[in-house]
Structure formats: C-alpha cells, structure tokens
XYZ file of C-alpha atoms in Angstrom:
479
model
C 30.837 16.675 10.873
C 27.267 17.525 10.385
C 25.145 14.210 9.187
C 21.989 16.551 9.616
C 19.467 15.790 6.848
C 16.079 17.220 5.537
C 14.506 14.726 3.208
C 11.279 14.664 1.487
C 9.110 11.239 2.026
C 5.795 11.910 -1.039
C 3.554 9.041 0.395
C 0.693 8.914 -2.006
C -2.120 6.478 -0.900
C -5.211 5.154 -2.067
C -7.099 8.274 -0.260
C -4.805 10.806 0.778
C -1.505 12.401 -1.190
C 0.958 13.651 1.564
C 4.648 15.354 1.729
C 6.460 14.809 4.553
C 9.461 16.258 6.158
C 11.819 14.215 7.586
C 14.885 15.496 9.802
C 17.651 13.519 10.505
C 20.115 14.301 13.056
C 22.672 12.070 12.622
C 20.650 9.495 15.115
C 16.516 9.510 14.290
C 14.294 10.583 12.501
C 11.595 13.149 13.215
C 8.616 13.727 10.635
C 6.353 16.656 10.130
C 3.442 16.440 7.904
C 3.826 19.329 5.201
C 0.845 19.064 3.032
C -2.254 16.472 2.707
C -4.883 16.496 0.221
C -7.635 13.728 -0.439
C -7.202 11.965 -3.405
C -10.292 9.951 -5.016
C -11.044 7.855 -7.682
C -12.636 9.305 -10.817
C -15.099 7.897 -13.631
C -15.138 8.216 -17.344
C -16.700 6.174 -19.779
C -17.551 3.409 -17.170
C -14.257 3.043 -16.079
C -12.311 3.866 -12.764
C -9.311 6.086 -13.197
C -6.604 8.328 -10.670
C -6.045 11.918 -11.927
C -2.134 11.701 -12.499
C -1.669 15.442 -13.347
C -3.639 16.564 -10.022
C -1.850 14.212 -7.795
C 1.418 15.333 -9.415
C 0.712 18.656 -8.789
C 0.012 18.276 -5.081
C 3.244 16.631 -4.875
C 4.784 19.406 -6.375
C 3.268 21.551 -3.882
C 4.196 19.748 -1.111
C 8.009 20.085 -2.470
C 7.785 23.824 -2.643
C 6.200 24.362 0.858
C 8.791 21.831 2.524
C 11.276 23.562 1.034
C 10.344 26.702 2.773
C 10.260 24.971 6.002
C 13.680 23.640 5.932
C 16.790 25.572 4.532
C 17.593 23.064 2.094
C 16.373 19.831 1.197
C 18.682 17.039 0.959
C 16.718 14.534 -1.014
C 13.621 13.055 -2.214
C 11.867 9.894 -2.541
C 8.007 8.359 -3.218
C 6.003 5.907 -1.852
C 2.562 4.989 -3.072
C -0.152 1.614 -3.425
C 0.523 -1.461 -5.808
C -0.599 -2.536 -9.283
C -2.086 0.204 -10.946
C 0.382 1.336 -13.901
C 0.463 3.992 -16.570
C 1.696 2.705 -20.309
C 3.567 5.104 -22.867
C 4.431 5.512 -26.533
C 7.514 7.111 -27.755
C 6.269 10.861 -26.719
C 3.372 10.338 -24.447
C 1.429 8.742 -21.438
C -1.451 6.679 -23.505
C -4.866 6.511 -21.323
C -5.080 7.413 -18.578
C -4.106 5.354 -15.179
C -6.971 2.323 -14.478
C -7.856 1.609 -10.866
C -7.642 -1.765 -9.858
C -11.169 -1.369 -8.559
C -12.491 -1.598 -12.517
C -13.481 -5.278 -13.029
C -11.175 -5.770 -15.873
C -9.052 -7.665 -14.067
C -11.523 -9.767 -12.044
C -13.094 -10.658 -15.088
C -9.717 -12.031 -16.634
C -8.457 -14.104 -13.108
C -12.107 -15.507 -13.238
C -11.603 -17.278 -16.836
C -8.117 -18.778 -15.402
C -7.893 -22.907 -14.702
C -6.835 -24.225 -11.573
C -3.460 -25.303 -12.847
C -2.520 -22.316 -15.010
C -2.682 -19.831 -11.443
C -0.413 -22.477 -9.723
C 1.696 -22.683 -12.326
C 1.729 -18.504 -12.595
C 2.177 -18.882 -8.588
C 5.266 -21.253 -8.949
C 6.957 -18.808 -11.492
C 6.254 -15.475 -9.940
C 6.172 -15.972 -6.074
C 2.867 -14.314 -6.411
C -0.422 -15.024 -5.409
C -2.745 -14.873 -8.233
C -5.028 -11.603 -7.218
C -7.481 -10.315 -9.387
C -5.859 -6.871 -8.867
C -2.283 -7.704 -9.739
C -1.320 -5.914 -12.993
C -1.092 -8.798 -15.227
C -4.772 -8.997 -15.570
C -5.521 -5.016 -16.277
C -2.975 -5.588 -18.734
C -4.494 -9.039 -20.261
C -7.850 -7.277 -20.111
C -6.966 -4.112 -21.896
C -6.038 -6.336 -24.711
C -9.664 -6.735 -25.269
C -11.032 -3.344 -23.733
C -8.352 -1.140 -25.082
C -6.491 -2.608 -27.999
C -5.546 0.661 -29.602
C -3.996 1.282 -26.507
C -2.035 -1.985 -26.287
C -0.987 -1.582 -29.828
C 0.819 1.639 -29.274
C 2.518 0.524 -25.676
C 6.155 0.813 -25.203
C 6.721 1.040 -21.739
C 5.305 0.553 -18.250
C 5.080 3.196 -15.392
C 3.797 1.774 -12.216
C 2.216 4.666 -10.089
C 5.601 6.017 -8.297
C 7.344 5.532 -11.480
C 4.837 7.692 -13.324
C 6.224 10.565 -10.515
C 9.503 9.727 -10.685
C 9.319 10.438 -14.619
C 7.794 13.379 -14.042
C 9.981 14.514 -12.040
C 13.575 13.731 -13.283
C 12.180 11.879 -16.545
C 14.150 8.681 -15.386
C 12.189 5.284 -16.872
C 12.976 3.156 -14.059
C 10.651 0.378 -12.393
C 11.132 0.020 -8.284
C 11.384 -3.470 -7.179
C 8.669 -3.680 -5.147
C 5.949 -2.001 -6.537
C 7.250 -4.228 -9.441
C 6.467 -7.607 -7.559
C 2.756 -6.665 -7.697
C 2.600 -6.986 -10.623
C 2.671 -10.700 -11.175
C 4.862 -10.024 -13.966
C 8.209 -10.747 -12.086
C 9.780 -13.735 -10.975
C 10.871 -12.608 -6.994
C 13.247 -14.753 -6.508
C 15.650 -14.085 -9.470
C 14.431 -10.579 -9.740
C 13.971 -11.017 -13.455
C 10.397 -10.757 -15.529
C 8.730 -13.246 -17.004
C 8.915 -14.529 -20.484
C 6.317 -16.577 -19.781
C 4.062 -14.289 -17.906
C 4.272 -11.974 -20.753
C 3.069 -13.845 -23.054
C 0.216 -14.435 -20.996
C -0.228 -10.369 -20.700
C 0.084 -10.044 -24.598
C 3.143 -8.039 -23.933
C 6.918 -7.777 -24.654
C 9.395 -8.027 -22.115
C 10.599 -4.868 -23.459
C 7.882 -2.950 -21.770
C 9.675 -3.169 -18.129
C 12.669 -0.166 -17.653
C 15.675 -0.979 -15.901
C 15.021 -2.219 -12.165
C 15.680 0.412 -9.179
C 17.953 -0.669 -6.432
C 17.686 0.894 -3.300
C 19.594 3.684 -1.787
C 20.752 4.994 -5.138
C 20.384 7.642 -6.967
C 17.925 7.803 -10.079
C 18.436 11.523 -10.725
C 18.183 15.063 -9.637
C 14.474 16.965 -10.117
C 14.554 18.499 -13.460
C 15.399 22.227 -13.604
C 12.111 23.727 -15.132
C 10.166 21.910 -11.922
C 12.741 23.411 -9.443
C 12.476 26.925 -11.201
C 8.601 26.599 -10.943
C 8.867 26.324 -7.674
C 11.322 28.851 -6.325
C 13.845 26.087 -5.698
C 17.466 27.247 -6.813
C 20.075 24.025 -5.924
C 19.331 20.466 -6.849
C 17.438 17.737 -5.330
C 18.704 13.819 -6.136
C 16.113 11.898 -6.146
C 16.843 8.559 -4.757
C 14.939 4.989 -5.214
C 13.456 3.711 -1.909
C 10.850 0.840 -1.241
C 7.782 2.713 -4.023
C 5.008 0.269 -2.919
C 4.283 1.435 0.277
C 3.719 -1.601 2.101
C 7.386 -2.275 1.720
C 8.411 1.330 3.148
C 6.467 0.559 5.834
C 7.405 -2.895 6.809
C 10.989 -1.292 6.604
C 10.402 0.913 9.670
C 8.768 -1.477 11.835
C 10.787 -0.463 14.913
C 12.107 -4.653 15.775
C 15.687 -5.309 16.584
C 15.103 -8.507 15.119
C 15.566 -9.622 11.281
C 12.598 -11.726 10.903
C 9.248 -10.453 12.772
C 4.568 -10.345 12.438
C 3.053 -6.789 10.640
C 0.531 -5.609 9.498
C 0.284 -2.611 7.264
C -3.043 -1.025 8.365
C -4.315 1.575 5.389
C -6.768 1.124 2.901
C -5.642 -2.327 2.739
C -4.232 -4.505 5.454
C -1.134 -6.171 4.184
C -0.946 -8.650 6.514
C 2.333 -10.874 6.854
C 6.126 -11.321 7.772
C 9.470 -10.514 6.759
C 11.364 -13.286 5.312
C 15.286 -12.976 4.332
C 14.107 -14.735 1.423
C 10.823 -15.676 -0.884
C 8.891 -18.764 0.648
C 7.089 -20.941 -2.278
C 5.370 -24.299 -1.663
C 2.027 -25.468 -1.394
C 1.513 -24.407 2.135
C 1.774 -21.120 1.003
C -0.120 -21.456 -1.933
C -2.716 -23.245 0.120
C -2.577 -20.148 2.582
C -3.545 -17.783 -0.398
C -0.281 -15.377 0.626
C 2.156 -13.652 -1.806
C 5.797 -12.960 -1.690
C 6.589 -9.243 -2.292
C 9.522 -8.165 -2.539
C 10.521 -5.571 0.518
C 13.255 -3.043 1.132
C 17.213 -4.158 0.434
C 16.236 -7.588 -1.286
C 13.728 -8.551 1.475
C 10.810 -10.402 1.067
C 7.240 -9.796 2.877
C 5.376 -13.010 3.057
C 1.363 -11.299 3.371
C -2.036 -11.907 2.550
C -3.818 -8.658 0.878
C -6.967 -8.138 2.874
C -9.663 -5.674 3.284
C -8.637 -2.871 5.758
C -9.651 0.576 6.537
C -11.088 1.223 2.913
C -14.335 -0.228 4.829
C -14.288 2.331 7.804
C -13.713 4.847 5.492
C -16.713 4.111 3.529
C -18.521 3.843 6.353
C -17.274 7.501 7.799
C -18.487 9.123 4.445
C -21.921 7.595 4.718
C -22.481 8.644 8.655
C -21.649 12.187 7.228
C -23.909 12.007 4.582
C -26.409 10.678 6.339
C -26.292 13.002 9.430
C -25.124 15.941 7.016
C -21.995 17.322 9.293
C -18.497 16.209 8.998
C -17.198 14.227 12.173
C -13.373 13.932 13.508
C -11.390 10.415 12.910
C -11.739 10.152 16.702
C -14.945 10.794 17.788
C -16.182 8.518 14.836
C -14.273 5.797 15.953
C -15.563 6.160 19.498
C -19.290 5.499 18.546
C -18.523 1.950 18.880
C -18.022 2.380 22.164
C -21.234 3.443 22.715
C -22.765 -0.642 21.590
C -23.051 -2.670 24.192
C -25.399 -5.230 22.641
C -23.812 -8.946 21.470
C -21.260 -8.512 18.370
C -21.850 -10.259 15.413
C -18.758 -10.312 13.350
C -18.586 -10.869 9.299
C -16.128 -11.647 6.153
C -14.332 -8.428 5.832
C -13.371 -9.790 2.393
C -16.459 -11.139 1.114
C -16.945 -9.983 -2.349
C -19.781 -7.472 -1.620
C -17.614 -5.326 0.477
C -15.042 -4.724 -2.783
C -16.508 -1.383 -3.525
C -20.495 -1.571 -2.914
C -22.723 1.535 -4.113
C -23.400 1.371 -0.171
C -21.026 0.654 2.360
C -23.494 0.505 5.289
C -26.055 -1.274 3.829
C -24.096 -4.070 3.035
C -22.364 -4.675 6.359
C -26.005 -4.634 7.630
C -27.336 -7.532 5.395
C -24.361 -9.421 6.444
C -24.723 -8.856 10.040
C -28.618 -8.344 10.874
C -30.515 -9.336 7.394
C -33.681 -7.421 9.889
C -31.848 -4.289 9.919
C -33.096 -2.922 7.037
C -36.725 -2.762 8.317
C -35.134 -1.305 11.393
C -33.292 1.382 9.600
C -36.637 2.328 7.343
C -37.980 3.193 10.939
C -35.110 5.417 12.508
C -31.609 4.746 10.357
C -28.640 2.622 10.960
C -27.752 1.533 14.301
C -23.758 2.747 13.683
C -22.591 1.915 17.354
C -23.126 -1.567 16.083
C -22.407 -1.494 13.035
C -18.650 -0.252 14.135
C -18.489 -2.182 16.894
C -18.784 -5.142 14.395
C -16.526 -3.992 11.924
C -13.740 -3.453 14.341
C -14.496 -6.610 15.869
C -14.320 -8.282 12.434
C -11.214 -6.420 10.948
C -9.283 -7.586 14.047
C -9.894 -11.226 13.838
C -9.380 -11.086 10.380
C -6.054 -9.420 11.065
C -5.399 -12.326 13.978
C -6.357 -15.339 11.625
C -3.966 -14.483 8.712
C -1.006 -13.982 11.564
C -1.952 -17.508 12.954
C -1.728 -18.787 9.369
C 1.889 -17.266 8.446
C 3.189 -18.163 11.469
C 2.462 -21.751 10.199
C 3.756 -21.069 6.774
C 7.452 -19.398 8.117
C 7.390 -22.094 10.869
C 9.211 -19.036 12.956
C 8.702 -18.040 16.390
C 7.568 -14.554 17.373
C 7.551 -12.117 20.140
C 4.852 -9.623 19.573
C 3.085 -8.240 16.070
C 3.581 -4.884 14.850
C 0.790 -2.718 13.614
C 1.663 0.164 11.349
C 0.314 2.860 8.544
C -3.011 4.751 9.436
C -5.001 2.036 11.155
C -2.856 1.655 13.532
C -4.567 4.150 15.805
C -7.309 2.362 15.991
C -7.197 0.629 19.466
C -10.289 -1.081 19.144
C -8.855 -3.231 16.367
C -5.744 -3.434 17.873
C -6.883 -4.871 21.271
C -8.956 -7.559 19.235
C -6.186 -8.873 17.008
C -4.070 -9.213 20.397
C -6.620 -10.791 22.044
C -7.405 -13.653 19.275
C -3.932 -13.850 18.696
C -3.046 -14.231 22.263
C 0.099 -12.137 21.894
C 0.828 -8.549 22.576
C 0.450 -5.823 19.515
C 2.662 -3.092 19.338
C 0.860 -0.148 17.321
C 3.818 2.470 15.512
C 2.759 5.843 14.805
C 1.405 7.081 11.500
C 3.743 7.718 9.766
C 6.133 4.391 9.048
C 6.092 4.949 5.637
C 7.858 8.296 5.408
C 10.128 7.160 8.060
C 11.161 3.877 6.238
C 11.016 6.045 2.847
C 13.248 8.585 4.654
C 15.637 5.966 6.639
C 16.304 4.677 2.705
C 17.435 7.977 1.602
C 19.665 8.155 4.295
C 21.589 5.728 2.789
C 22.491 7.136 -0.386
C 24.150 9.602 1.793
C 25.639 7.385 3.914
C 26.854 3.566 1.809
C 28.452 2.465 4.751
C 25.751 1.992 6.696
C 24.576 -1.673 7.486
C 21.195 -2.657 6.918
C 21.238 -2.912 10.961
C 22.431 0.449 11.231
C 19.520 1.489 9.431
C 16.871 -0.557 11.511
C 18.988 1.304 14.855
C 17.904 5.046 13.648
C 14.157 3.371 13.160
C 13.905 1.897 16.754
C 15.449 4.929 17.757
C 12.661 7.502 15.620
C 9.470 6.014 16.440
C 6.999 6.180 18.903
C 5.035 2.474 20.040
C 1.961 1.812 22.321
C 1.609 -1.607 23.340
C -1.926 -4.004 23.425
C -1.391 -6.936 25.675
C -4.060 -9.778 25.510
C -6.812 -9.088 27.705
C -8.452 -12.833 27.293
C-alpha cells in the first residue's frame, strides 16, 4: 500500500506568509518551501491593521504553485500568530482585522485591579496579557461600538482562512486559548469572561478538534486555480506556537522549548494545564497545544527586535544585507557586553528600533552616533547576548513551576538559526540546546494532517515520523 502523502502546511506569521510542501513517505516528512512573501502591518485612521484579502491571496497562490509541484495534493492545513481576530455580521467581515500592536488593549489591561486579573487568571488558565483578545474586544466597545453592535461571530486569524476557503465557522483550540476568553481546562468559554468583553457567548463557532476534517476547498477557489479534484481541509494546531511545539523532535512526553519567531514562546509541555500561584507569580500562561496538550510559556520579546534592527542597518547603509552576514556583524564586537530588558516597554514597537536599544545600553551613544552612526557590532552583540539570557531565565523559572526534570531544551521556528543566541541560553542555562530546523511548524502542521489519513495512529506514532523528519544541531555549555 502506498501511505505517500503531499500536504500543504500555509504558515502565516507575523512577517512572512509561506506555503509549504510537505511529503510523506509513509516514515518522515520532508518540506520544501513553495512560496514566501513579506507580510506587514498597515495603518488607517491611527490604527494598526493586517490586509486579510492580500494575505489570502498569497495563500491561494501558494496552493496553485504547490499543486504544480506535486501530482496531487492530499490535504491542507494553516498555521498562523495568536489573538488578533476578525468579527462578522450575518453577510460580511465588519472592520477590518486589528493588530495587537494598537494600544487598545494595553489601555484596557492597564485600568484592571489586582484581584479582577487573578481572578480572570484562575478561570481561564491564562495569563492576563495586554495582547490577549479579550481586551481588543473590551476596547472596541468604546473605539468601535457600531462595530460591536453588529457582531455575530468571531474569526481568529486561521479561522478567517479557513472560512475563506471552505466557508466552515469553526474556532481551533489553540489559537482559541489566546484569547483569554476560554477556560483551558474544561475547554469551554467563559460566561464570565464575556461579560467582561461585552459579548455573547454566542460569538465563538463550534471548537476544532484535531486531525479531522473541517471541509474540502470550495469549488470556485479550486477552479480559479487550475485545481480539478478536491482538497479536505483538515484542523491542525492554528496558533503556531502549538504546531511547533508539536514537532519538537523529543522521544519524551514532557520536555523545555522555545518557539523562536517574532515572539519567543518560551515554556514546556504539560499533559495537562498547571494553575496556582507559582505560576501566576511566574507571569506564564497555559495554552492549549496539539491533541489536548498544554504549553506552560511565558510570551516574550524575540526576533521582532532583530528584525527591526535589520531594516534600520539597511536603511541606514541603503543596500539590503543577507540574514547571515547580518547576524555575523556581532562577531565583529569584541568590546565588554552590556545586556538589557528585551521586554521593557520601549522595545514594544518604537518609531526606532536602534535608537532605543542604544539609550538602554550606552545612554553616550547617541553623541557617538551624531559623529559616525551606530556602533551595530555592539549593538548585536548585545541583543543576542540579551535575548539568550532572557530565553535561559524563563526556562530556569518553568522548570520551578513543572517541578520536572529535563535533559536538554529545544529551540525551534526561525530563530533558531541563530547560534549566537543559542550558545548563550545554553550557557546560562547550563544545559545543552538542541536547535531544529526552520521549519517545525509545517512539519508539526503536516504530521497533524497525517492523521486524518491515518486514525490509528498513536499520538507516539506521530512524535516517531517527527524525530525521524527533522534535522538538530546541538549547543553544549561552554561555561
């Protein structure tokens, strides 16, 4: 019998909207990267939005030209970031979809009591964050009440596509925990929370479950691209933390991560949600992961900073410049490193990346930079000197929390090629790193589909074809 399979992972980020291709031959996985194009915020009226209909398109794109590469494709499933949501009437999307970089929320979170966020902690599982989707929602109340009045439903980002594309309401479990809205541990949302939100229960669509179906492509897509059988497309892990903590390559049940992308998700896998005040204390969140899973993590800052940084070296020095060679300026500073708060406020989304690090490093470096420009050697030396204890402190702190015992951490998404980061978190962490290739989340989105072919595979079978699929490079401590 011939368990070959050719299945379409969309992995839709914060800055970059990718189809991959995904072979299975009956024993791993093998990706190929079809089609990437940089996505970006935009601005209107004041506000931070995401162009839905451009990134949809793209995606479409990416179907068609995997579909050429492959004779037929199998399946299809999308991962993408948390939070940010789409709301619709009876025959349309209303406005368009918010960025959780507006302050809308912040401003909401910030008017919050002590008692009422450990009390919304204690219900949910979740870490009150001031970009969890309860407080867009709360704040659109006041910003966009027109908009609120007409709401019936809720489409977080991949369940906008997944409309679009088979016009299935559905809401994915774990794109669905970051919203605050949902109590993890029963799976079931809030009354209470709700009513905090201004909102009706009867916003949320059914809840996804994993490996199963939610419904084939619609026809007209498939006709507009040239594609003449049907695609299923099936619900996998949507928030893509959770598709990526699913293809950590670990024989073991319970193990370290961190997601490296724009943000660092930065945690463990539990079999279950883990809620008491050491937690709470510990500022981490329970999401909910792949197959009932939970990921015990701390949201931090993550590459979003370096890639700040790498657009403001090119517009300062006018030329483009490779991920690589970029990264290797730091090893041109040999000076003393002075290391900063990767998630101090300021850093959230400053006019100026650079400038900011700089007052938070070397206050002096601005008259230095009026005389010959930033000293970047340094300044990436200290920001990948900084990421990576950041990354090493929040592992020391949920290895407290789970009260677990671990082997090794595992560093995944596209930070994960960093090795300068990498060698510092092993090295404050005194334990060795093991870095996966890119692309974890189209293998764990992929390795999900797999088994809506295949039911009778264990959740251990599964994990086999991941150890089996990915590549590793390994950062013992050096001090």
């Amino acid at each position: 019998m011939d368990n070959s399979l050719n299945l379409v992972a969309f992995d839709c980020g914060n800055s970059s909207i990718r189809t991959i291709l995904c072979r299975f031959d009956g024993k791993k996985v093998v990706s190929e990267l079809i089609l990437q194009e940089p996505n970006e915020m935009t601005v209107s009226g004041g506000y931070y939005y995401w162009d839905m209909p451009r990134i949809f398109g793209i995606l479409k794109k990416g179907l068609s030209m995997a579909a050429e590469k492959a004779d037929k494709i199998d399946s299809a499933g999308i991962c993408t970031w948390g939070v940010d949501f789409q709301l619709s009437d009876d025959d349309d999307f209303l406005e368009k979809a918010l960025c959780y970089r507006n302050t809308i929320g912040e401003e909401q979170l910030s008017r919050l009591p002590e008692k009422i966020k450990r009390d919304m902690f204690y219900r949910t599982g979740i870490l009150c964050d001031k970009i969890n989707s309860i407080y867009m929602l709360r704040g659109m109340q006041e910003h966009m009440p027109s908009v609120m009045e007409r709401a019936k439903k809720i489409f977080l980002v991949p369940d906008i596509f997944v409309y679009m594309f088979t016009g299935k309401e559905m809401n994915e479990p774990s794109e669905l925990s970051t919203t605050q809205m949902l109590d993890v541990r029963t799976m079931a949302i809030s009354q209470e929370q709700c009513e905090y939100a201004g909102v009706s229960p009867e916003l949320f669509s059914e809840i996804g479950r994993h490996g199963r179906l939610i419904g084939n492509i619609k026809r007209e897509i498939l006709d507009e691209i040239g594609i003449a059988y049907d695609i299923p497309f099936v619900c996998v892990p949507s928030h893509d933390t959770a598709c990526a903590v699913m293809a950590i390559p670990s024989g073991e049940e319970k193990y370290l991560f961190v997601s490296s992308g724009t943000w660092a998700l930065i945690g463990a896998q539990c079999p279950e949600p883990v809620v008491n005040e050491k937690v709470l204390d510990a500022r981490l969140t329970n999401e909910t992961g792949a197959f009932g899973r939970t990921t015990l993590l701390r949201n931090s800052a993550g590459m979003f900073i370096v890639q700040r940084l790498k657009a403001e070296y090119e517009n300062e020095t006018g030329s483009k410049i490779s991920w690589n060679d970029f990264t290797a300026l730091a090893d041109d500073y040999t000076g003393e490193i002075r290391t900063f708060d990767v998630n101090d406020g300021r850093l959230f989304n400053p006019e100026v990346m650079v400038r900011q690090i700089c007052a938070m490093i070397s206050p002096s470096q601005e008259e230095e930079t009026a005389k010959g420009g930033y000293c970047w050697p340094e300044i990436l030396a200290s920001t990948y000197a900084s990421l990576g204890d950041s990354y090493a402190e929040t592992l020391s702190t949920v290895k407290e929390c789970t009260k677990e015992t671990y082997r090794e951490v595992y560093i995944v998404g596209g930070g994960s090629k960093n090795a300068a980061i990498n060698q510092r978190c092993a090295d404050r962490i005194k334990m060795p790193v093991v870095a996966c290739d890119m692309e974890c989340s189209s293998v764990g989105n992929a390795v999900v589909q797999i088994a809506y072919f295949h039911p009778e595979y264990s959740y251990e079978r599964l994990r086999g074809i991941i150890v089996d699929s990915l590549q590793v490079k390994r950062y013992d401590p050096k001090e």
